[in-house]
CSV table of C-alpha atoms and ligand atoms in Angstrom, one decimal:
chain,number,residue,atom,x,y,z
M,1,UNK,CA,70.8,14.5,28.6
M,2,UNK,CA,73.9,12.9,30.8
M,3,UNK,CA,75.4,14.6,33.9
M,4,UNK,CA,78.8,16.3,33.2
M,5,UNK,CA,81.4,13.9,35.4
M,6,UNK,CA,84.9,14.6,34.7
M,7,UNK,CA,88.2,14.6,36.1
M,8,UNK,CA,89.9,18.5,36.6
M,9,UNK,CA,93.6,17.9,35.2
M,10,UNK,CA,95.2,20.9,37.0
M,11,UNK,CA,94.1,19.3,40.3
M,12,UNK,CA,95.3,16.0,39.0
M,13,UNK,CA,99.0,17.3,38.6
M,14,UNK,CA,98.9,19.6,41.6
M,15,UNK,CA,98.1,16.3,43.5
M,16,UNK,CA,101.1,14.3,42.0
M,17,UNK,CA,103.3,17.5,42.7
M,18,UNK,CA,101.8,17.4,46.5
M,19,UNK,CA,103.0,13.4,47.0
M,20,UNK,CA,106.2,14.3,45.3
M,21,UNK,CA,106.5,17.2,48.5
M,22,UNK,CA,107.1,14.1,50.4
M,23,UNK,CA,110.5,13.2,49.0
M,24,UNK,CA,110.0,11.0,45.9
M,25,UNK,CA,108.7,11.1,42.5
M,26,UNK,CA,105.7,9.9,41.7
M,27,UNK,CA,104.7,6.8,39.7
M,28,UNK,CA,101.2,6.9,38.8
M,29,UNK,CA,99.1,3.9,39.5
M,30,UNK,CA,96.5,3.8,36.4
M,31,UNK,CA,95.6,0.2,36.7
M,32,UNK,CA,92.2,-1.5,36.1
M,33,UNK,CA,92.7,0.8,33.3
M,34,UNK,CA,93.1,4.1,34.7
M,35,UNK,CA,90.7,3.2,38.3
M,36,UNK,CA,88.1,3.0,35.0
M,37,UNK,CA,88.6,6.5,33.8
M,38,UNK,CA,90.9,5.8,30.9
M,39,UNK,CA,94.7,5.2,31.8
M,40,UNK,CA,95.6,7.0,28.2
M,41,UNK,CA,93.6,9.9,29.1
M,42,UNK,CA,94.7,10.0,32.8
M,43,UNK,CA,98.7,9.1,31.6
M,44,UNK,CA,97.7,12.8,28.9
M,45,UNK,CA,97.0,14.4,32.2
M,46,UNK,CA,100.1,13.6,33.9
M,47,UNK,CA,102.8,12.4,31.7
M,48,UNK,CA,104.7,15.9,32.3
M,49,UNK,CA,104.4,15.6,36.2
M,50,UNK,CA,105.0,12.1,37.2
M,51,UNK,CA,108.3,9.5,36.9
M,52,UNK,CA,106.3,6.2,35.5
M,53,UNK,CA,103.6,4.5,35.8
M,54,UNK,CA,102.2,1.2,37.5
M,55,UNK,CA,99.6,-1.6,35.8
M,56,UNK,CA,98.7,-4.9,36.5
M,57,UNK,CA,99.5,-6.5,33.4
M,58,UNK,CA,101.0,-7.3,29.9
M,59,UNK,CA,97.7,-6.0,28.1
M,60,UNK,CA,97.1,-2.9,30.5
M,61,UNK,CA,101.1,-1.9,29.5
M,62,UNK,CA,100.2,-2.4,25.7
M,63,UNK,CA,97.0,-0.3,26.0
M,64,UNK,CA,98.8,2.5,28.0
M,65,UNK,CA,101.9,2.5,25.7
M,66,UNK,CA,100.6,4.4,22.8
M,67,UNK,CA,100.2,7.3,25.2
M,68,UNK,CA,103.8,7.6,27.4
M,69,UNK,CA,107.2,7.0,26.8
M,70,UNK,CA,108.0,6.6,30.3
M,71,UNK,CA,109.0,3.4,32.1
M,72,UNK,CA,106.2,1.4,33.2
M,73,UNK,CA,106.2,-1.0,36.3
M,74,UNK,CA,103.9,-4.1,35.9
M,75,UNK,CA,102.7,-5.4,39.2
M,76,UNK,CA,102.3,-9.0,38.7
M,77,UNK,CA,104.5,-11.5,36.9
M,78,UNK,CA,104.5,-12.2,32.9
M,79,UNK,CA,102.8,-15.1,31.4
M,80,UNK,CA,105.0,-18.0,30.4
M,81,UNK,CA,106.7,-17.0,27.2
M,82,UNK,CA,105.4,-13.6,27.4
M,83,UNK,CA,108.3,-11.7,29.1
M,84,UNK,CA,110.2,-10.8,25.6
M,85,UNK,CA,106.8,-8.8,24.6
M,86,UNK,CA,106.7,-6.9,27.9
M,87,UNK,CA,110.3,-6.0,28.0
M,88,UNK,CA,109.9,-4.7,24.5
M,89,UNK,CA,107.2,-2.8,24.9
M,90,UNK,CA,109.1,-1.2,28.0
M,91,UNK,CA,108.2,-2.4,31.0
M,92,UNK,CA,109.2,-3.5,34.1
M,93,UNK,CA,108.5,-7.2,35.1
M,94,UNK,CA,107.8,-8.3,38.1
M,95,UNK,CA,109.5,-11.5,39.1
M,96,UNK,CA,108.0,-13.4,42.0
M,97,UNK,CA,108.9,-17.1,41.3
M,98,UNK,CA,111.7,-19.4,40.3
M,99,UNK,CA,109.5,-20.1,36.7
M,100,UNK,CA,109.5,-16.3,36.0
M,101,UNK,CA,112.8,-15.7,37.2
M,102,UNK,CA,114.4,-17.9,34.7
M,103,UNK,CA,112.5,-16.7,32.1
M,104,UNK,CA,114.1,-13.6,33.5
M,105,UNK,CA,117.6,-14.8,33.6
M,106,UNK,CA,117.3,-15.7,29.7
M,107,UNK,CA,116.7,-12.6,29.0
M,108,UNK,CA,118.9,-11.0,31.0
M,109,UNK,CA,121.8,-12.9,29.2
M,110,UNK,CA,120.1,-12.3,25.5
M,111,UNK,CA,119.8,-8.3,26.2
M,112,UNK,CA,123.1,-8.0,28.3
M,113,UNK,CA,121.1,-6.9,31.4
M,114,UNK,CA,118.0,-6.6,32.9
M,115,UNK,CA,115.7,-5.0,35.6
M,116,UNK,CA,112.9,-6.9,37.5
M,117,UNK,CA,110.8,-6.0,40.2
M,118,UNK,CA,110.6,-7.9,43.5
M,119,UNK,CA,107.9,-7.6,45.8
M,120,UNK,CA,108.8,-8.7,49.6
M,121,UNK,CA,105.5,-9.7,51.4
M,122,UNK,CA,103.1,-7.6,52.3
M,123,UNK,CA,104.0,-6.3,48.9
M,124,UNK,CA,100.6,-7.9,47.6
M,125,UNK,CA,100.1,-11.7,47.9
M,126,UNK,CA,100.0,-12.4,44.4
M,127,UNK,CA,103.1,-10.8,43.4
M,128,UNK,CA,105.6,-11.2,46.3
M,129,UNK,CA,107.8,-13.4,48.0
M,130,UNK,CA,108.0,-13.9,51.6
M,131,UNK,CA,111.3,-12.3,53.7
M,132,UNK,CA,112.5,-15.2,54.6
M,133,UNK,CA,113.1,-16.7,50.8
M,134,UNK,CA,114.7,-13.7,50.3
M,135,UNK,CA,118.0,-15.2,50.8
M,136,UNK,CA,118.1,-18.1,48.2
M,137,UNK,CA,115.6,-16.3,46.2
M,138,UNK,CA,118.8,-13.1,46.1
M,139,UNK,CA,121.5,-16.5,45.5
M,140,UNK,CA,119.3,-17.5,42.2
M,141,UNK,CA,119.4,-14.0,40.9
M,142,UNK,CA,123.0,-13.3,41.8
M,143,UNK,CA,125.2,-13.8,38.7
M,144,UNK,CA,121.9,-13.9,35.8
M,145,UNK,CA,123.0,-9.8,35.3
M,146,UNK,CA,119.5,-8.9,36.5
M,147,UNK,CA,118.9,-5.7,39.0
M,148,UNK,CA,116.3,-6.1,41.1
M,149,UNK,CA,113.5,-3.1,42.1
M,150,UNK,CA,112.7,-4.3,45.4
M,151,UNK,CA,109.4,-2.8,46.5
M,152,UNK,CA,106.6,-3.7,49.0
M,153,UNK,CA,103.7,-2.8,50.4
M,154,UNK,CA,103.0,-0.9,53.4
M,155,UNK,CA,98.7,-0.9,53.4
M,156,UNK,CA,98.0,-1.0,57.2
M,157,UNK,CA,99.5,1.9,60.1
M,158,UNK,CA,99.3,-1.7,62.6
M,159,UNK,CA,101.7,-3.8,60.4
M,160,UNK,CA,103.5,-1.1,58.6
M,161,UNK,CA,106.7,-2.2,61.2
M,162,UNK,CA,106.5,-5.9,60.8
M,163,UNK,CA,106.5,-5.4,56.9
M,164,UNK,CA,108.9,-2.8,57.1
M,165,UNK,CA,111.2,-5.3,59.2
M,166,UNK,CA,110.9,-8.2,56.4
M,167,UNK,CA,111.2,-5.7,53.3
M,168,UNK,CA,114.9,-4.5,54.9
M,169,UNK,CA,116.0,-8.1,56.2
M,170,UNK,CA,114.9,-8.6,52.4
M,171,UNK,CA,116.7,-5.6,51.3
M,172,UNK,CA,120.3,-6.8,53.3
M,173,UNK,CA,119.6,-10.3,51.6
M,174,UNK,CA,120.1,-9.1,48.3
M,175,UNK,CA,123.3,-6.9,48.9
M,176,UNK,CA,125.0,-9.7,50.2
M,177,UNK,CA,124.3,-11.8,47.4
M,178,UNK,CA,125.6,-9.2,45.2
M,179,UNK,CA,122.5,-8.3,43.7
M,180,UNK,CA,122.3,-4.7,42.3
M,181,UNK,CA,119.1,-3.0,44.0
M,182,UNK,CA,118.3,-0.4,41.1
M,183,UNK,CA,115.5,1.0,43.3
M,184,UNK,CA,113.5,0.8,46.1
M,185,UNK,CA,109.4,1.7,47.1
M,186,UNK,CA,106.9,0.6,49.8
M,187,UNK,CA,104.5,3.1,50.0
M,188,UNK,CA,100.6,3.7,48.3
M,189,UNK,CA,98.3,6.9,49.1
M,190,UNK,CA,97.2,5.4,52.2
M,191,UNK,CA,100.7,4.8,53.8
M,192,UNK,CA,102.6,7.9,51.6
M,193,UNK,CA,105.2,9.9,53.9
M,194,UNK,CA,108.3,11.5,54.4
M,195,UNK,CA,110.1,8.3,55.8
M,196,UNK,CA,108.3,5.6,53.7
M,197,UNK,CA,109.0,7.6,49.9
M,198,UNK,CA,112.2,6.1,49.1
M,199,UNK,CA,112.7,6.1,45.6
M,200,UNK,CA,109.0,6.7,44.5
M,201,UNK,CA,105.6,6.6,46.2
M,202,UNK,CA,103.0,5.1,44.1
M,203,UNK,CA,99.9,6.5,44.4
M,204,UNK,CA,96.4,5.9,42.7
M,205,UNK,CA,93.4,7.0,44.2
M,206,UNK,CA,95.9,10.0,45.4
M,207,UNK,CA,95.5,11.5,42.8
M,208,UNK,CA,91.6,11.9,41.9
M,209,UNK,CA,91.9,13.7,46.0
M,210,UNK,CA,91.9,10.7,48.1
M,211,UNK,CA,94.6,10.7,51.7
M,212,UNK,CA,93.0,7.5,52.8
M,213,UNK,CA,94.9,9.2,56.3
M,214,UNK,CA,98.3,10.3,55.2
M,215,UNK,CA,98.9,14.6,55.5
M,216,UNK,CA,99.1,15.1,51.6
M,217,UNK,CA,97.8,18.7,50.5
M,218,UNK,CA,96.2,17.1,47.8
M,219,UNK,CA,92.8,17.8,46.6
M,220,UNK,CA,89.1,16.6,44.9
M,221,UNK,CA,89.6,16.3,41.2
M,222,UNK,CA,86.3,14.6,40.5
M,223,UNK,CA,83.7,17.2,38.7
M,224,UNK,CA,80.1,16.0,38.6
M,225,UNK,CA,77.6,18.6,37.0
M,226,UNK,CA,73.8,17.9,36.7
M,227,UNK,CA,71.4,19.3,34.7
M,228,UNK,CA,68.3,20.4,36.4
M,229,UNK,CA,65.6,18.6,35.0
M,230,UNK,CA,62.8,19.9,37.2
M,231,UNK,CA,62.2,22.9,39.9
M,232,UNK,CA,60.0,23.3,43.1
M,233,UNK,CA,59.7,27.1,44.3
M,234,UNK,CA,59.6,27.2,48.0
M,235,UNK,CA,56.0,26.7,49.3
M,236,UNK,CA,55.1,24.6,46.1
M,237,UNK,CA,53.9,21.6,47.5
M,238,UNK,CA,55.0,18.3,45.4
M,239,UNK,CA,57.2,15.0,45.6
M,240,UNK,CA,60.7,14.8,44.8
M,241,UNK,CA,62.9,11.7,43.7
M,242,UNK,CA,60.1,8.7,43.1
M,243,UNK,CA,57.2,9.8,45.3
M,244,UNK,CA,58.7,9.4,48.5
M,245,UNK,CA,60.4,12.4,49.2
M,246,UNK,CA,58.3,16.1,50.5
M,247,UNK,CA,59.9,18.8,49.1
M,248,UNK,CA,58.1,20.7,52.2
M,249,UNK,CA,58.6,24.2,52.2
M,250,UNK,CA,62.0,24.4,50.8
M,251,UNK,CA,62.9,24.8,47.0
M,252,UNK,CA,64.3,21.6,45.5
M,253,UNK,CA,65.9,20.8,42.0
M,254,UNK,CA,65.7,17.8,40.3
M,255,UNK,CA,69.1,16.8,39.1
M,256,UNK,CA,69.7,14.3,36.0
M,257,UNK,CA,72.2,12.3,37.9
M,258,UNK,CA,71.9,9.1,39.5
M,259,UNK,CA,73.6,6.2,41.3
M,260,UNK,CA,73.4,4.4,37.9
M,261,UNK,CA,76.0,7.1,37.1
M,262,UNK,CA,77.9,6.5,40.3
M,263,UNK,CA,76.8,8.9,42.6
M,264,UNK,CA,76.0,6.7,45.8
M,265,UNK,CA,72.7,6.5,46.5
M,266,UNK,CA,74.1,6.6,49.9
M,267,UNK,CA,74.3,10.3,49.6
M,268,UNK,CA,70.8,11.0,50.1
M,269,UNK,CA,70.8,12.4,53.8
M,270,UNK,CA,67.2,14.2,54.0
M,271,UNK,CA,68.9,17.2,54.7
M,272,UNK,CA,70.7,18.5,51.4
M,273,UNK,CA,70.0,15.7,49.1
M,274,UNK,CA,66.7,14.6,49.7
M,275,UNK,CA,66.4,11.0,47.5
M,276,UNK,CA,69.2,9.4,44.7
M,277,UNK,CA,67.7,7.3,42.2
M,278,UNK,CA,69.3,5.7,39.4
M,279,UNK,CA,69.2,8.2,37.1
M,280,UNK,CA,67.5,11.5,39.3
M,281,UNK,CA,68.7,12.8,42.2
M,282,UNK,CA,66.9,15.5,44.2
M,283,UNK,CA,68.3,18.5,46.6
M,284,UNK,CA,67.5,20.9,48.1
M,285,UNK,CA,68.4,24.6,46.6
M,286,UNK,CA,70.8,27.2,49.0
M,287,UNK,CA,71.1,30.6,48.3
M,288,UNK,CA,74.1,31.3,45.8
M,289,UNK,CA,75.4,27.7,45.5
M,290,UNK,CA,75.4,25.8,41.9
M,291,UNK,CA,72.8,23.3,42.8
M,292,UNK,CA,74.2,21.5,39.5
M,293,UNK,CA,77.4,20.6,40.9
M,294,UNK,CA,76.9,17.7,42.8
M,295,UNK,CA,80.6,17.2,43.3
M,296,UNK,CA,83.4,19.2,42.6
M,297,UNK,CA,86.4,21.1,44.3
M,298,UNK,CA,85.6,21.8,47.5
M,299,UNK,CA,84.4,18.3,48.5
M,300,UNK,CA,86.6,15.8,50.0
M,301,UNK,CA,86.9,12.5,48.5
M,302,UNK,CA,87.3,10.4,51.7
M,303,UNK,CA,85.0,12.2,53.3
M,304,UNK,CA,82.0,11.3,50.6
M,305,UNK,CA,83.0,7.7,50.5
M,306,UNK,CA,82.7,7.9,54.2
M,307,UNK,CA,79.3,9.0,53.9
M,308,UNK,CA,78.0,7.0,51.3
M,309,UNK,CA,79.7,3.9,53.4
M,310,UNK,CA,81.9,3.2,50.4
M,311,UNK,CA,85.9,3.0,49.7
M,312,UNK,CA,87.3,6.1,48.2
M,313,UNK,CA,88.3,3.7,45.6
M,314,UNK,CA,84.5,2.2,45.1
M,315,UNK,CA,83.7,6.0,44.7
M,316,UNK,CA,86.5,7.1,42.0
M,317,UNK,CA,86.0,3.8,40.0
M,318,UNK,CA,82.3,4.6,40.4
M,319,UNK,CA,82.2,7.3,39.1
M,320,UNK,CA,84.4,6.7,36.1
M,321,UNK,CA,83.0,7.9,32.4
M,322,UNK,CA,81.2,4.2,31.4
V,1,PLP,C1,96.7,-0.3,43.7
V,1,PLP,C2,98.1,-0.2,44.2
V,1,PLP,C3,98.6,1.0,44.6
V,1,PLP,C4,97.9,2.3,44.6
V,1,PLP,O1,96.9,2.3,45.6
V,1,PLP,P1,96.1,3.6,46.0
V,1,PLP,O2,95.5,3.3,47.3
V,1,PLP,O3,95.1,3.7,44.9
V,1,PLP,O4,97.1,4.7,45.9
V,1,PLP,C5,99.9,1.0,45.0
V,1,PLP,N1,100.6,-0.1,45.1
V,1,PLP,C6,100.1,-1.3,44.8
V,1,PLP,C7,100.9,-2.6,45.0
V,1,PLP,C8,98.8,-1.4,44.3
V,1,PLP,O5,98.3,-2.6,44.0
């Protein structure tokens, strides 16, 4: 006997289709393979709604190839010697040093072209060079026949002009080298909007029904379902969770779900659910609600995290089928 926790599909694509309201397409971030739901099952989801997909590396492109024939952006750089295998299992490098970028250039000249991906700093520290080697950085690429995808990445409201400042000063360094920008993107679910879309926005934990503060009409696709395991009748005296919970005078179910399942033992707030154990959670019982579903549409995903004093991403990779 295992709680029911799934993802609702519909809801996943009507959340892609709400951050592609904002102006761009959507590439899906399934990294740490799929936030640890599965980024096969999650690209089966949303193949038909979003533009590509983003991964961290070489092996999380070959695992998610199988399932999508749509470009895939890698966002950190190839091993040594390993950029022919990536490229031909169709996906985008990213090229954040001179080592990698001449791997690139190779390349470039063997396959009479090439794309790469730049990040300019705060794109993500690993992954990015800093605005102001953006000018030689753009001379060494000028005349290898690579395009560059120059992204970054805009993760605080506070900063989001100083990294906006470097990523075009960045932007103008490569034009004037006479580097072909094939693309630009800055923006993750936390930062997504109307003037930060540019080409794509690429959004993760956006699409489970996370805003992490942007307006998206997006909504909770997570689905937990309990079975009750036990039932107190109001005015049935007894303990709930592991002894140290009163049921009182209310009527309580015992739920077979648990923080050893993902929900937050956090969640236990004395008023609706009384105690979270690892594998038992107990709540209280309200006329005409499913006391089964622990989590499902009409929750908010930020707002949970919030009260269980977790990320939004702690709580979606939580929760993820094991
Ligand atoms: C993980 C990641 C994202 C997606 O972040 P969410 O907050 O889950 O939408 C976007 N861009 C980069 C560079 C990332 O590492």
């Amino acid at each position: 006997m295992r709680p029911d926790i799934t993802l609702d599909g519909d809801v996943m694509r009507a959340n892609a289709a709400a951050f592609a309201a904002l102006g761009a397409p959507v590439a899906a971030v399934v990294k740490h393979d799929g936030y640890g739901w599965g980024a096969r099952r999650l690209a089966r989801e949303l193949d038909g709604v979003v533009e590509s997909y983003v991964v961290s590396d070489e092996d999380e492109l070959a695992a998610l190839r199988p399932a999508t024939a749509k470009p895939v952006r890698l966002l950190t750089d190839a091993q040594p010697g390993r950029l022919g295998r990536v490229l031909d299992l169709g996906g985008i490098p990213n090229v954040a040093n001179r080592a990698a970028l001449a791997e690139a250039a190779a390349e470039s000249a063997r396959r009479g072209g090439l794309t790469v991906r730049v990040g300019i700093l705060d794109a993500a520290g690993w992954s990015s060079i800093r605005p102001q080697d953006a000018p030689a950085f753009a001379a060494a690429v000028a005349g290898t026949g690579i395009a560059v995808e120059l992204w970054t990445h805009v993760i605080s409201d506070t900063r989001a002009g100083t990294i906006l400042e470097g990523f075009v000063a960045a932007m103008r360094a490569f034009e004037s080298a006479g580097v072909r920008i094939a693309s630009t993107d800055a923006a993750g679910t936390a930062s997504a909007r109307r003037g930060l879309a540019f080409d794509r926005l690429r959004v993760g934990v956006g699409l489970f029904g996370s805003r992490l503060g942007s307006s998206v009409d997006n909504g909770c696709a997570l689905r937990v379902v309990a079975p009750v395991v036990r039932r107190f009748g109001p005015g049935e005296a007894g303990w709930a969770g592991y002894g140290d919970t009163a049921v009182e005078n209310r009527p309580v179910a015992v739920l077979r779900c648990g923080y050893g399942d993902g929900f937050p033992k956090a969640l236990a707030d004395g008023a609706d659910i009384l105690s979270v154990g690892m594998q038992y959670t107990a709540r209280v019982m309200h006329d005409g609600a499913d006391v089964r579903a622990l989590i499902g549409g009409a929750d908010d995903v930020d707002e949970l995290a919030a009260r269980a004093g977790i990320s939004s991403h702690e709580l979606v990779v939580g929760l993820a089928w094991k």
